[in-house]
Short mmCIF file of C-alpha atoms and ligand atoms in Angstrom, two decimals:
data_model
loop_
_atom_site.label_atom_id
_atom_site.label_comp_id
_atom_site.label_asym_id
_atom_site.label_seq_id
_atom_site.Cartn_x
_atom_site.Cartn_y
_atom_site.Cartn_z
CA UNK E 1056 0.00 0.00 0.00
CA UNK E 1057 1.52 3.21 -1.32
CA UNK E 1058 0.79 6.40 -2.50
CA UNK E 1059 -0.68 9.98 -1.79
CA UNK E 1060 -3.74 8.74 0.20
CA UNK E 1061 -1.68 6.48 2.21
CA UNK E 1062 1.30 9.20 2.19
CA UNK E 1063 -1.22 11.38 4.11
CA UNK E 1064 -2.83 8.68 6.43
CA UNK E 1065 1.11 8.63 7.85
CA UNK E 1066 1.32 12.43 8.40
CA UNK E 1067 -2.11 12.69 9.82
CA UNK E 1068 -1.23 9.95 12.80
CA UNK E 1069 1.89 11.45 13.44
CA UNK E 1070 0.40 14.65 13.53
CA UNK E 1071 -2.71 13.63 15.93
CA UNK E 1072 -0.84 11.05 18.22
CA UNK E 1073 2.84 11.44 17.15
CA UNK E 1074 2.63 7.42 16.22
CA UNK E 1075 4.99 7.47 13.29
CA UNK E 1076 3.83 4.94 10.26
CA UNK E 1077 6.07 4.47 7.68
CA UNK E 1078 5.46 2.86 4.27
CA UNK E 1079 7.22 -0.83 5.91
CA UNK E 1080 4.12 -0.93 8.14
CA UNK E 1081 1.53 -0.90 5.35
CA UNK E 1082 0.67 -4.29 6.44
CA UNK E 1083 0.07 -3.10 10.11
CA UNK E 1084 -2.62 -0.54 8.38
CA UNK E 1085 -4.41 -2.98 6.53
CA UNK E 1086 -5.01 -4.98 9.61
CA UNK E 1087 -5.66 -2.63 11.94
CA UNK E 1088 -7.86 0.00 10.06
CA UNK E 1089 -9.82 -3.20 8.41
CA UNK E 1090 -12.42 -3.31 10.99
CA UNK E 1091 -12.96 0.62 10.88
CA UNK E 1092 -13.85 0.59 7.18
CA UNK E 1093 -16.08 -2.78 8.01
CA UNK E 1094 -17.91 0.17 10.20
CA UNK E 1095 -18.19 2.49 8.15
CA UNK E 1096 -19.87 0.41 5.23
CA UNK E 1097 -17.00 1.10 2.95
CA UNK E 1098 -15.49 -1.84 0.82
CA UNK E 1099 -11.48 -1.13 1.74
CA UNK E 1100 -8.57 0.07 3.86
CA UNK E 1101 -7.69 2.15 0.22
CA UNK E 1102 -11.37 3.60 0.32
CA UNK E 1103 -10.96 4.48 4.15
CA UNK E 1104 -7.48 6.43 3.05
CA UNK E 1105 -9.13 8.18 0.45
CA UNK E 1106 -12.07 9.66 2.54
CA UNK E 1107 -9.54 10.31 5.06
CA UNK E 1108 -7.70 12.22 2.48
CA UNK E 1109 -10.42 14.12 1.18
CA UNK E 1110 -11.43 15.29 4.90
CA UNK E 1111 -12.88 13.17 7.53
CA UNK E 1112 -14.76 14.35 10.75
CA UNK E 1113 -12.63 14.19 13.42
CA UNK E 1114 -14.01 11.39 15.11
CA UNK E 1115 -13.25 9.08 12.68
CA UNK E 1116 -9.42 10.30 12.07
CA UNK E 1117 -10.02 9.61 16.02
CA UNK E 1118 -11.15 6.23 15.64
CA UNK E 1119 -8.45 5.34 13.08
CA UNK E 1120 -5.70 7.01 15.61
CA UNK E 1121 -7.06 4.80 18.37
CA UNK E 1122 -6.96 1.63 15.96
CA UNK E 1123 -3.34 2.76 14.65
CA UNK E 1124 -2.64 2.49 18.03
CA UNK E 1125 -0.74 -0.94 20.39
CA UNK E 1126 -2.71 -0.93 23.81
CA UNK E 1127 -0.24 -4.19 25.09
CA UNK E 1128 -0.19 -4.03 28.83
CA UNK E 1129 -0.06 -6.11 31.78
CA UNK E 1130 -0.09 -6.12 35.64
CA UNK E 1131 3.55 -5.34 36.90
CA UNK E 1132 5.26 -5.24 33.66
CA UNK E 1133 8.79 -6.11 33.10
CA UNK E 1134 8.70 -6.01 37.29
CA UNK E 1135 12.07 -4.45 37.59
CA UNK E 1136 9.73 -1.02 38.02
CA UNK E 1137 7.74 -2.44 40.50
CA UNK E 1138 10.67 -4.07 42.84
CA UNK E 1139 12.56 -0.63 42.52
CA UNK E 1140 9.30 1.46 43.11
CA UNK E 1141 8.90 -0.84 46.79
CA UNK E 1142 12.64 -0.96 47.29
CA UNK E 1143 14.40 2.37 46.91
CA UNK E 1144 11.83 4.91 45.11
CA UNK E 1145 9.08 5.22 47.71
CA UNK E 1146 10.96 4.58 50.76
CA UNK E 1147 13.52 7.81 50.05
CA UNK E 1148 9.69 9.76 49.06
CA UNK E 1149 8.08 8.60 52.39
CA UNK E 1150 10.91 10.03 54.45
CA UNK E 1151 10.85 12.83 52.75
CA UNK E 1152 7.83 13.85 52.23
CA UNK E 1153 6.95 13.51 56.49
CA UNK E 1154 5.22 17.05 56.42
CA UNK E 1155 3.20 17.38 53.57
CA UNK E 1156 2.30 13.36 53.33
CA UNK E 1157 1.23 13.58 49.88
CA UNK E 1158 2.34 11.38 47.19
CA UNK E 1159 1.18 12.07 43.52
CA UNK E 1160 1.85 9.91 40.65
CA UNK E 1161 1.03 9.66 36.60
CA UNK E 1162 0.61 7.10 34.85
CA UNK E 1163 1.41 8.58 31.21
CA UNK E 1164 -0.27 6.21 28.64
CA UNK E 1165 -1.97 3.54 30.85
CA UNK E 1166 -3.78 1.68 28.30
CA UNK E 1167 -6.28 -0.23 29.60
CA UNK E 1168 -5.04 0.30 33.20
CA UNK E 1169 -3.01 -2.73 34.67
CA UNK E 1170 -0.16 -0.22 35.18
CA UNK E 1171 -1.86 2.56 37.23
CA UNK E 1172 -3.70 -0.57 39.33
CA UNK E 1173 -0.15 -2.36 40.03
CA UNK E 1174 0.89 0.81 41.47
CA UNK E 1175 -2.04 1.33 43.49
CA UNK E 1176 -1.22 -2.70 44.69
CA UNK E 1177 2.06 -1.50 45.52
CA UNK E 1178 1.00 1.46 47.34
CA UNK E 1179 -1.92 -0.20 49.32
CA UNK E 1180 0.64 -2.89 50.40
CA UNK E 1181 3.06 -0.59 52.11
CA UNK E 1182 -0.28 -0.32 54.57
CA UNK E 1183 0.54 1.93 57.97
CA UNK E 1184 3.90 3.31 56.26
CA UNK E 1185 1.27 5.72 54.11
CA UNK E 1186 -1.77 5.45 55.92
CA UNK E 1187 -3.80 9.17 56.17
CA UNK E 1188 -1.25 10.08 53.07
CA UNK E 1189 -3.21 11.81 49.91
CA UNK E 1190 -2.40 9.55 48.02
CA UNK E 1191 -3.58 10.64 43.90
CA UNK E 1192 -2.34 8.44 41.21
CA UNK E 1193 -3.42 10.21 37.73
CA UNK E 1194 -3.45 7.62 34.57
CA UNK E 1195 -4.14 8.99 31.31
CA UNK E 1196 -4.46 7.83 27.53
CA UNK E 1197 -4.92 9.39 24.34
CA UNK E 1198 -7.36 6.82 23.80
CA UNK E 1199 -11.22 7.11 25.40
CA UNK E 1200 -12.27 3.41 24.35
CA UNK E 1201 -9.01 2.14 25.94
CA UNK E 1202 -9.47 4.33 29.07
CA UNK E 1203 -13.21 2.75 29.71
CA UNK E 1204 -11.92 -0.36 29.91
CA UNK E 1205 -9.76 0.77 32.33
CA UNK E 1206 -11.97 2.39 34.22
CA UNK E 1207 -14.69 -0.74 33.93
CA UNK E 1208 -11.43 -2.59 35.70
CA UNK E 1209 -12.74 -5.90 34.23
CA UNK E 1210 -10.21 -8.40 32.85
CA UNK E 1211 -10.45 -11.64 31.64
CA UNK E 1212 -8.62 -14.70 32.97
CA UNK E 1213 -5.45 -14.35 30.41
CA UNK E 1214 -5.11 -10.73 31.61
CA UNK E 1215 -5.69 -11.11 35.14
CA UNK E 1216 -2.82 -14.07 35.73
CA UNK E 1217 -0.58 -12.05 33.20
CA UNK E 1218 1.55 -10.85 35.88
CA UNK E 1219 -0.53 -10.94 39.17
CA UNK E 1220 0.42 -13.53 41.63
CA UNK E 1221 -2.54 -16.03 42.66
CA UNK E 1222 -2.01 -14.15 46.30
CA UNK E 1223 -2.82 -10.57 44.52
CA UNK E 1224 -5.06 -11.97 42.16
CA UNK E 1225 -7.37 -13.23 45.39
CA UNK E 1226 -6.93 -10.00 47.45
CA UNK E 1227 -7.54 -7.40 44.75
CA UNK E 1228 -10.09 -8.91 42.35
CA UNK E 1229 -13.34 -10.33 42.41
CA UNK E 1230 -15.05 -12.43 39.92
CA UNK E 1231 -17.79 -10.05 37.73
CA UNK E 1232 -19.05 -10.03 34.28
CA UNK E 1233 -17.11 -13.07 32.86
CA UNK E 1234 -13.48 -11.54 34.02
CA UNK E 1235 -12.41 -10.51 37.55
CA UNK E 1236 -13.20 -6.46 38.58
CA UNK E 1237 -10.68 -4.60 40.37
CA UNK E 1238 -11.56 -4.02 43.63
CA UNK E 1239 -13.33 -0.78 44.96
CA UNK E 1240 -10.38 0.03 47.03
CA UNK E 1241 -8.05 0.39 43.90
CA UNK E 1242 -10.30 1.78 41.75
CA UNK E 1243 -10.97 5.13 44.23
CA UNK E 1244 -7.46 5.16 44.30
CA UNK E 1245 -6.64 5.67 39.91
CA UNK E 1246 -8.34 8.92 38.25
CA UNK E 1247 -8.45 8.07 34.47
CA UNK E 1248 -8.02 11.02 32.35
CA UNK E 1249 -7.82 11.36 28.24
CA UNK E 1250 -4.37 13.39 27.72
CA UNK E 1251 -2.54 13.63 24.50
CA UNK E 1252 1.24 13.73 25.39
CA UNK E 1253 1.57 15.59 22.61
CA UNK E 1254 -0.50 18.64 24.20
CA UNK E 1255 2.19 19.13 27.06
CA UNK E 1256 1.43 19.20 30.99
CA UNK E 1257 0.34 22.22 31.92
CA UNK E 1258 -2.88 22.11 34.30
CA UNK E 1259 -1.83 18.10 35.36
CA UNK E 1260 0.12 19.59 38.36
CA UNK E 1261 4.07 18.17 39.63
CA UNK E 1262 4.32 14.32 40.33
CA UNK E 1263 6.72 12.49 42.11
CA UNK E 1264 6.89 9.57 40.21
CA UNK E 1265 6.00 9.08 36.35
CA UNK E 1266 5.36 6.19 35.14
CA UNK E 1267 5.73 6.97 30.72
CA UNK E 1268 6.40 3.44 29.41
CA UNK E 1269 5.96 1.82 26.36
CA UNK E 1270 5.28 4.75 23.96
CA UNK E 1271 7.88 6.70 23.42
CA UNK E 1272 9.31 3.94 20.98
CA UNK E 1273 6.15 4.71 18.76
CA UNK E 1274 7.46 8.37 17.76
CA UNK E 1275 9.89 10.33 16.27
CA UNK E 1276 13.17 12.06 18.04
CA UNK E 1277 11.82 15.38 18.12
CA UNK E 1278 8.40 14.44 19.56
CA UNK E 1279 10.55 12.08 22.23
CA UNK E 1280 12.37 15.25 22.80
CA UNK E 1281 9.53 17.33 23.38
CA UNK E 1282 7.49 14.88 25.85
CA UNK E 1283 10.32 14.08 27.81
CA UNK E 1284 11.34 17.49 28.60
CA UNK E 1285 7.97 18.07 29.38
CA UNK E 1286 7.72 15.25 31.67
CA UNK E 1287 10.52 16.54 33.22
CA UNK E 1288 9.28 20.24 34.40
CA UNK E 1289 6.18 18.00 35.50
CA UNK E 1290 8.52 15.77 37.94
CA UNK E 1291 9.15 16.97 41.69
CA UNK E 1292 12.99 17.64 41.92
CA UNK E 1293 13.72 14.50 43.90
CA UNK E 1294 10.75 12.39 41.83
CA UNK E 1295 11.47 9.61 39.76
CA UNK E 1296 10.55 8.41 35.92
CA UNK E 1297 10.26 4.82 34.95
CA UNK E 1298 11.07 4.67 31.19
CA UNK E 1299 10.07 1.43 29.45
CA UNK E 1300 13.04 -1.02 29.23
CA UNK E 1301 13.26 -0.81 25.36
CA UNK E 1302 13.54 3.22 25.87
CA UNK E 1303 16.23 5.75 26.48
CA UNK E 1304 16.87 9.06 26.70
CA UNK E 1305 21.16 9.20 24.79
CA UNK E 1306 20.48 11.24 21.77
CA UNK E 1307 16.92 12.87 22.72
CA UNK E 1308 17.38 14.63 25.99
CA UNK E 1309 19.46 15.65 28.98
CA UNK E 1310 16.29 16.74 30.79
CA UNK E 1311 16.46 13.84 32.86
CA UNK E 1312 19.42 10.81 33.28
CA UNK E 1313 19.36 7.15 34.33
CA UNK E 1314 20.34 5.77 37.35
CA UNK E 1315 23.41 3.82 37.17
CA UNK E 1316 22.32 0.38 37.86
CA UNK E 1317 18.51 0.64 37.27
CA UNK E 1318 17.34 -0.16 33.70
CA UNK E 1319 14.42 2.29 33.08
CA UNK E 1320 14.58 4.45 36.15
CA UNK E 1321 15.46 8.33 35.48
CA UNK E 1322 15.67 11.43 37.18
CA UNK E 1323 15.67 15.10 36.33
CA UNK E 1324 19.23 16.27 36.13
CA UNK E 1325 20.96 19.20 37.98
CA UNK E 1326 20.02 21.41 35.10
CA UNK E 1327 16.50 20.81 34.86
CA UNK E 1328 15.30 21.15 39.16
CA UNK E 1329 12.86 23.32 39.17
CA UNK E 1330 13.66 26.47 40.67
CA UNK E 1331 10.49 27.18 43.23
CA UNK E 1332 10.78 23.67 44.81
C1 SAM H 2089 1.82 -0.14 24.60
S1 SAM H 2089 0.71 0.82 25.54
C2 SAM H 2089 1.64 1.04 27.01
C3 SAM H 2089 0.81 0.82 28.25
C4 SAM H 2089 1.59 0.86 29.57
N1 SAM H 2089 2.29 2.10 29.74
C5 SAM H 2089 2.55 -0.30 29.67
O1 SAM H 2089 3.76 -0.08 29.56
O2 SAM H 2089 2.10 -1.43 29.84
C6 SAM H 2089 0.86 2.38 24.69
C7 SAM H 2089 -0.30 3.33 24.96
O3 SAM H 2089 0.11 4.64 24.54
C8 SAM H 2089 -1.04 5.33 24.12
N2 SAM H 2089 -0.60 6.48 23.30
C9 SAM H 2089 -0.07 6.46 22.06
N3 SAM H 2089 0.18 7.71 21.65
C10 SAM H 2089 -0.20 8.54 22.65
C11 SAM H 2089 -0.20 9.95 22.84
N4 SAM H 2089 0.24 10.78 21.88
N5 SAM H 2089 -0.66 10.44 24.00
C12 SAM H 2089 -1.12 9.63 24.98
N6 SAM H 2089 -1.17 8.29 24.87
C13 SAM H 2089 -0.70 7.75 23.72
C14 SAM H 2089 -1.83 4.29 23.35
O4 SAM H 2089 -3.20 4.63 23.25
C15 SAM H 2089 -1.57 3.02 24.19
O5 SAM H 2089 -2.64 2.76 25.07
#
């Protein structure tokens, strides 16, 4: 698949989601944007391209963003995160955060919201060490179909063992619907939000950690570039950014800098502390 209609269907995603499709992934189009023409009663992925081309509402460039788009997650991914996030990261912010006992954290890109509910696991297990904290842990997605099945917090029996030991599994889910619901407790805890990380961070507030994994390998330097710095100013100067393991920052940014040791775990670097913290 080639051409000017398919030419344009690549700048149009990388100009609404920063997802960058090149002409190798033609296959990847036909299969995921199949279903949407299916939809909308026309006979082709070409036919889809060319209405696109010749100016679609927005909600269906939407809809073809949100196919266009890999929503792979599961509960305590690549677990590294998670064992550093119990060991080291919230340990140094519970002693030092004594006064205020607040801890805010974003969960950039959720998908369907095993990430966001692992960490609200994690931080429900650390019981008396954070009880009477405000505790706010903000997931968002550029996606609103992904994000209600996050906030449903149904999952299915291959999602629900993907990750989740049977002792978690028992504690924090309940059968429901066919799948297993997350319990209330966890689900008061996650505020699901659509965000576009290309639109920045101003109004989301500073976090002290940031969980932004498993994206940034969909776009371009420059857009890396831009989000990360971004991320940065939005990081506490002592917060902490879990990257996902495939990612890194050596040719994009010095906003932030890996810790020696940890695979995916970043912080902002002397240059970049905010000033007025
Ligand atoms: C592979 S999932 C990663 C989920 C989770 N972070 C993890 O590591 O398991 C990537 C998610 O990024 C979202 N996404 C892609 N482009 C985005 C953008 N520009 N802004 C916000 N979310 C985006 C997709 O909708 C998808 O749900």
């Amino acid at each position: 698949m080639t051409g000017p209609d398919y030419d344009h269907f690549c700048r149009l995603i990388r100009q609404a989601s920063g997802l960058v499709v090149t002409p190798e992934k033609a296959y990847l189009v036909s299969s995921r944007l199949g279903p949407v023409a299916r939809v909308e009663g026309l006979p082709g992925v070409a036919d889809l391209l060319a209405v696109l081309r010749a100016g679609a509402p927005d909600a269906l460039v939407q809809r073809c963003v949100d196919a266009m788009a890999t929503h792979e997650s599961y509960f305590f991914r690549d677990a590294t995160p998670f064992d550093q996030l119990v060991s080291d990261v919230l340990p140094s912010l519970i002693a030092a955060r004594q006064s205020q006992r607040t801890l805010r954290v974003w969960c950039a890109a959720c998908s369907s919201g095993q990430e966001p509910y692992s960490v609200a696991m994690v931080l429900q297990e650390l019981g008396a060490r954070i009880a009477g904290w405000k505790i706010e842990i903000l997931a968002t997605d550029m996606s609103e179909p992904i994000l209600m099945k996050a906030r449903a917090g149904i999952y299915n029996d291959f999602e629900v063992k993907r990750g989740l030991s049977p002792e978690r599994q028992t504690r924090w889910f309940k059968p429901e619907a066919g799948g297993w619901k997350v319990s209330p407790t966890l689900q008061q805890m996650v505020q699901f939000r659509q965000h576009n990380l290309l639109q920045g961070t101003a109004g989301l507030g500073v976090f002290d950690v940031i969980f932004c994994r498993n994206v940034l390998i969909y776009f371009d330097v420059e857009n890396k570039r831009q989000i990360l710095e971004q991320v940065s100013r939005a990081m506490a100067n002592d917060g902490s950014l879990f990257l996902g393991s495939a990612e890194t920052v050596l040719g994009v940014t010095s906003a932030v800098e890996s810790t020696p040791g940890v695979r995916g775990l970043y912080r902002k670097t002397e240059t970049h502390l905010l000033r007025s913290a």
